[in-house]
Coordinates of C-alpha atoms and ligand atoms in Angstrom, one line a residue:
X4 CA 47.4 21.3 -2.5
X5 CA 50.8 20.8 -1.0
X6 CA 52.6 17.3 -1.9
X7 CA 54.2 15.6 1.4
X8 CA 57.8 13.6 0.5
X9 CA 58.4 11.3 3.6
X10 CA 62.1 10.9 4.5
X11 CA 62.5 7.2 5.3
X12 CA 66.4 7.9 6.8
X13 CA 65.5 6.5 10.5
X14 CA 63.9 3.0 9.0
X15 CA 67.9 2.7 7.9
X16 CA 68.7 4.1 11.3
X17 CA 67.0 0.8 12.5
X18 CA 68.3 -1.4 10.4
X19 CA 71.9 -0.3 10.8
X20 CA 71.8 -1.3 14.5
X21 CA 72.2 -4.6 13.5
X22 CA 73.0 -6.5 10.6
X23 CA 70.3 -8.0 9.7
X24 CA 68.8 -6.8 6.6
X25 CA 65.9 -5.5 8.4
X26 CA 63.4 -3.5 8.2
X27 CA 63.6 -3.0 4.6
X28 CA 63.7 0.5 3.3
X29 CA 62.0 -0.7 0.0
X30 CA 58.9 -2.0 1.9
X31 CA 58.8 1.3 4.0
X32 CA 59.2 3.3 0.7
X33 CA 56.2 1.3 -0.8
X34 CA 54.1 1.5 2.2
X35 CA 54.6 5.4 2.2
X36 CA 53.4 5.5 -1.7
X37 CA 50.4 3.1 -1.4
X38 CA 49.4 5.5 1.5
X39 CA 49.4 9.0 -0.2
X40 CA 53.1 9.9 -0.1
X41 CA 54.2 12.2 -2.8
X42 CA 57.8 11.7 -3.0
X43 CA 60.2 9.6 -1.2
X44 CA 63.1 11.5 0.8
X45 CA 66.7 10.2 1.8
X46 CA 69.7 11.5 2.8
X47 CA 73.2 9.8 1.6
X48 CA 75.6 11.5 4.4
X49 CA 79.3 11.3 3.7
X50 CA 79.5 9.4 7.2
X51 CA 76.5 6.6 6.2
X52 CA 74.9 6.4 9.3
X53 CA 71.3 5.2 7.8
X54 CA 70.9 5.2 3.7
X55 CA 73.9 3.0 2.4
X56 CA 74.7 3.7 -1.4
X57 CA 72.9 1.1 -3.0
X58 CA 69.5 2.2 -0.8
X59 CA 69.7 5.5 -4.0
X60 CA 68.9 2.8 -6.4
X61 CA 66.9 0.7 -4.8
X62 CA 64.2 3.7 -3.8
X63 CA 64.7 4.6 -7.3
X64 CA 63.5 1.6 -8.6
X65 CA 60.2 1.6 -5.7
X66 CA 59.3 5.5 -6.5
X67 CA 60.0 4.8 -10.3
X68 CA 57.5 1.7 -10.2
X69 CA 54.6 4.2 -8.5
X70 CA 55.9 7.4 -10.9
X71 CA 56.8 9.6 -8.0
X72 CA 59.9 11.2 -7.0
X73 CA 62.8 10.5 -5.3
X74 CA 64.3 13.8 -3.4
X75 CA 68.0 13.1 -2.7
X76 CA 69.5 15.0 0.2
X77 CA 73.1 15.7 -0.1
X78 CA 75.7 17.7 1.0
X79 CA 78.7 18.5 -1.6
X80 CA 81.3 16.0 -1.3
X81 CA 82.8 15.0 -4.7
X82 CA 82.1 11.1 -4.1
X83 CA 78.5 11.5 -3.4
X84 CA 78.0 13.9 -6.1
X85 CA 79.4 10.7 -8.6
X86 CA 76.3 8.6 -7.1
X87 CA 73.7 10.9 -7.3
X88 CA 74.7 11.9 -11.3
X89 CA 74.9 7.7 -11.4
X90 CA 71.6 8.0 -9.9
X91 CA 69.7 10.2 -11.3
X92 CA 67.4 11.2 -8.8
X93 CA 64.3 13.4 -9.7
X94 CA 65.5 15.9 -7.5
X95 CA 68.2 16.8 -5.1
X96 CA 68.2 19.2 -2.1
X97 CA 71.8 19.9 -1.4
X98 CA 72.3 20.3 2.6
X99 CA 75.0 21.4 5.2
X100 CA 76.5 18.4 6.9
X101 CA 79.0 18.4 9.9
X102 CA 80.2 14.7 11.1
X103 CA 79.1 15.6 14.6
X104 CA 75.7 16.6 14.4
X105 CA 72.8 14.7 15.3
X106 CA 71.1 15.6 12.6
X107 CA 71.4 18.6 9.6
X108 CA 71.3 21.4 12.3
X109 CA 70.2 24.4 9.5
X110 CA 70.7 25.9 6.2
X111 CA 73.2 26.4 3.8
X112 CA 75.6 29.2 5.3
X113 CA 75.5 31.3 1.5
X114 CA 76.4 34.3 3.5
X115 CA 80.1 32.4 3.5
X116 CA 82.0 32.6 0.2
X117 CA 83.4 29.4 0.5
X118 CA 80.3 27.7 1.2
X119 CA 78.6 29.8 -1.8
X120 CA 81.7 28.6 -4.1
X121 CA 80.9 25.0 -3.4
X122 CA 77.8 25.2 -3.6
X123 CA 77.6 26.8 -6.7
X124 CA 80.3 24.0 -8.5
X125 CA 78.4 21.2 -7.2
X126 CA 75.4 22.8 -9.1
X127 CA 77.5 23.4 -12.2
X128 CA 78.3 19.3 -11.9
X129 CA 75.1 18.5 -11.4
X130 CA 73.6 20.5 -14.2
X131 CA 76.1 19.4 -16.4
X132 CA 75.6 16.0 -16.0
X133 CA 72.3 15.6 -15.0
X134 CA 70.3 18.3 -16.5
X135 CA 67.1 16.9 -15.8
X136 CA 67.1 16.4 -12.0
X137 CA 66.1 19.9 -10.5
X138 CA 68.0 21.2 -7.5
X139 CA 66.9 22.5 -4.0
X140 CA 69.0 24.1 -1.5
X141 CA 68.1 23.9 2.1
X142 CA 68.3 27.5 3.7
X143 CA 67.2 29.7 6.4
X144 CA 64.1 32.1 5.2
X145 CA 66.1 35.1 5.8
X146 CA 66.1 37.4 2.7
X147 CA 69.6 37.9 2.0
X148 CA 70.4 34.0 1.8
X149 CA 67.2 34.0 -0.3
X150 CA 68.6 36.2 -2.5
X151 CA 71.4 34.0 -3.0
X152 CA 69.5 31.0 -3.7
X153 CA 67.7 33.1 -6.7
X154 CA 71.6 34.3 -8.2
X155 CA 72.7 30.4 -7.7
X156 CA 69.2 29.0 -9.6
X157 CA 67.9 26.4 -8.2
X158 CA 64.4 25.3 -9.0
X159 CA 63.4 25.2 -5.7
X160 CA 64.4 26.6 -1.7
X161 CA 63.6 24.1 1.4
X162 CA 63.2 26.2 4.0
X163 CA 65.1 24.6 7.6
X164 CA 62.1 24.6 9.8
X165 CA 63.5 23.1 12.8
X166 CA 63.5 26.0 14.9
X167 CA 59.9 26.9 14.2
X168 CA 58.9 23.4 14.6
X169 CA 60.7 23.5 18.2
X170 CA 59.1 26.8 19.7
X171 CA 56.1 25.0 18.6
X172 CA 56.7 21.6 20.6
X173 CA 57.7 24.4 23.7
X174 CA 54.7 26.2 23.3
X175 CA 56.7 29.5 22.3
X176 CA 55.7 31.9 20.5
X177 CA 55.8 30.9 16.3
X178 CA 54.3 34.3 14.6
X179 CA 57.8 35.9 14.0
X180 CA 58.6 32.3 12.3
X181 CA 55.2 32.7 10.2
X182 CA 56.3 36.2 9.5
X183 CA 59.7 35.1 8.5
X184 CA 58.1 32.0 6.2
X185 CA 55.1 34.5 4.2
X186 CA 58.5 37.3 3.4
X187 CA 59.8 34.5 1.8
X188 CA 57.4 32.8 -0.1
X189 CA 56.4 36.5 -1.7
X190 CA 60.6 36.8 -2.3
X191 CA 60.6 33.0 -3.3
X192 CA 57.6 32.5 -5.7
X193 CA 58.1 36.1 -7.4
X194 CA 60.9 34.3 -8.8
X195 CA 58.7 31.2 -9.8
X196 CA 60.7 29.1 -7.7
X197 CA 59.3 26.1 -5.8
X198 CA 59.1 26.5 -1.8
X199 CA 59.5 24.4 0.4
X200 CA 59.4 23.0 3.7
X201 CA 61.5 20.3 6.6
X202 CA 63.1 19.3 9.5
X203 CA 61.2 18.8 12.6
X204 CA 57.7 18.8 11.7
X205 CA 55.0 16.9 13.4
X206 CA 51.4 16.4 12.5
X207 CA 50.6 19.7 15.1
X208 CA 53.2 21.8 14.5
X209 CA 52.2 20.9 10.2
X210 CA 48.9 22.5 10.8
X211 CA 49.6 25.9 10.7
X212 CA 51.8 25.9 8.0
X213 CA 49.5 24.3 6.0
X214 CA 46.6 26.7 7.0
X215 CA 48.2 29.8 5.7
X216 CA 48.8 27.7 2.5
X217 CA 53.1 28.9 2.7
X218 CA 54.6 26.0 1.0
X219 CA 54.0 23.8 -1.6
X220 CA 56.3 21.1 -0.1
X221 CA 56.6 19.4 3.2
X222 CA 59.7 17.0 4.0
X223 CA 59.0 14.9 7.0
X224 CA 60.7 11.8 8.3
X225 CA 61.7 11.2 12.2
X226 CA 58.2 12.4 13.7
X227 CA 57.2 9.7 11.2
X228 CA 58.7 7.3 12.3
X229 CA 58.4 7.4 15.6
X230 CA 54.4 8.1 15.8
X231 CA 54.2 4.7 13.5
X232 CA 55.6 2.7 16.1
X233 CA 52.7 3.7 18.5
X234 CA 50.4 3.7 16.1
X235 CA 51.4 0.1 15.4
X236 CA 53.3 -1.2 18.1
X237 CA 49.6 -2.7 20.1
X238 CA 49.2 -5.1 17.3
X239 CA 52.5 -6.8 16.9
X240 CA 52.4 -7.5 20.6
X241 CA 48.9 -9.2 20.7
X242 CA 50.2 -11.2 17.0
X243 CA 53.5 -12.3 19.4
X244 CA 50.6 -13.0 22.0
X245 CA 48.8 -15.4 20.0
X246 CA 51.5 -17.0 19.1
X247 CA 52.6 -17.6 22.6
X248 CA 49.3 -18.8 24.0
X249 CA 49.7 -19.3 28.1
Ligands
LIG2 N1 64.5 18.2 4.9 C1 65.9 18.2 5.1 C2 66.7 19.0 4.1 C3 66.5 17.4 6.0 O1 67.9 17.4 6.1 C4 65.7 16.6 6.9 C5 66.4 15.7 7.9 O2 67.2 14.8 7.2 C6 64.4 16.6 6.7 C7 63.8 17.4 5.7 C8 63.4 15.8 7.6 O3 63.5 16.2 8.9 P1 62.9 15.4 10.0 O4 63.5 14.0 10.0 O5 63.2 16.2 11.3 O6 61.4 15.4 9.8

C-alpha cells in the first residue's frame, strides 16, 4: 500500500491572485483528508508565491486534528529553516529552488560540493533542533546522487519524476525511466530508507508506477488541482444558474 500526500501549493496560487482570503487552504487541506489523503504537502519558497508563513501552522493544526502528516518542502535558506524548526512539521523534503523557475525543475545537484555542504548543514540544524521531524531530499534516481543521499542520512529520497511523468503525457518511451526508478529502490531500500515519489504525476501516468509497486510514496499537487476544477466546475455553474433564474 503506497500513502498519497497531496500538495495543496496551487489552492494558494489561487488565492494569491487576489486578496481575498479565498479559497482557503485549511478547507482544501481538510477536504483532501476526509477523502483518503495520507499527508498534506506544501512548499514555503523563499519568494512566497503560494504558501505564506502562517499557511505552516495553520495545515499543522488541520493534519494534526486528522493525525496525519504534514510534509514541508523547503529549500535551504536560513529564514525558512527558523520556521520550519518553529514548525515542527512531521517531515521535511528539502528541494532545489531558483527564483526563476516555474516550478522546482529537479533534484538536489549533490554531485556539487557546495550544494552537498548546504545541504548537509541545513540537516545538522534541522536534526539538532528538531530531532523528531524526518528529512527527505528530492533527487534524481541516478546512483551516484543516491549514494550521497545514504552518506547525508536522510530517512527518506523523493525521487523528481517530472521528466518521466512528461515522456508519459508525450507518449515517449518511459521503460529507461522504470529502469532508472527499480535500480533505485533496490540501492534505496537496502539502506531501509523510505522512497519516494513527485512532480508531475497524473492519475495515468500514476498507474504504472504503482503497478510495479516502486514507491511507497507519491507527492501530487498541480494535476490535482486542475482535474478538480472539471470535475467540479458543472455544478457551481448550474448552483449560480438557479440562482439567477431567467
Ligand atoms: N514533490 C516535490 C518535491 C515538489 O517540489 C513538488 C512541486 O512542488 C511536488 C512533489 C508536486 O509536484 P506537482 O505539483 O507537479 O504534482
Amino acid at each position: 500500500m503506497a500513502r498519497l500526500g497531496i500538495n495543496i501549493d496551487h489552492v494558494a496560487t489561487l488565492r494569491q491572485q487576489r486578496d481575498e482570503g479565498y479559497p482557503s487552504l485549511a478547507e482544501a487541506g481538510r477536504i483532501c483528508l476526509e477523502n483518503g489523503a495520507d499527508q498534506i504537502t506544501i512548499h514555503l519558497r523563499e519568494d512566497r508565491r503560494h504558501i505564506q508563513d502562517t499557511d505552516v501552522s495553520t495545515i499543522k493544526l488541520v493534519t494534526q486534528k486528522f493525525s496525519k502528516p504534514l510534509n514541508l518542502e523547503m529549500g535551504c535558506a536560513s529564514e525558512i529553516v527558523d520556521i520550519a524548526i518553529e514548525t515542527k512539521p512531521d517531515w521535511i523534503c528539502l528541494v532545489p529552488e531558483k527564483r526563476e523557475e516555474k516550478t522546482t525543475e529537479g533534484g538536489l545537484n549533490l554531485l556539487d560540493t557546495h550544494q552537498l555542504e548546504k545541504v548537509a548543514a541545513t540537516i545538522k540544524r534541522l536534526r539538532e533542533a528538531i530531532p523528531e521531524t524526518k528529512i527527505s531530499l528530492f533527487v534524481e534516481a541516478r546512483e551516484e546522487v543516491l549514494e550521497k543521499c545514504i552518506a547525508l542520512g536522510c530517512d527518506a529520497v523523493e525521487i523528481h519524476t517530472g521528466e518521466y511523468a512528461r515522456a508519459y503525457l508525450e507518449g515517449n518511451d518511459i521503460s529507461k525511466y522504470l529502469e532508472q526508478f527499480a535500480i533505485g529502490h533496490s540501492l534505496i531500500k537496502a539502506q531501509n530508507i523510505g522512497y519516494h515519489a513527485g512532480h508531475g504525476i497524473t492519475d495515468k501516468s500514476l498507474a504504472p508506477l504503482v503497478e510495479q509497486n516502486l514507491f511507497e510514496e507519491y507527492n501530487i499537487g498541480h494535476w490535482v488541482i486542475c482535474q478538480s476544477l472539471f470535475d467540479s466546475l458543472g455544478n457551481v455553474v448550474k448552483r449560480l444558474k438557479e440562482l439567477t433564474p431567467n
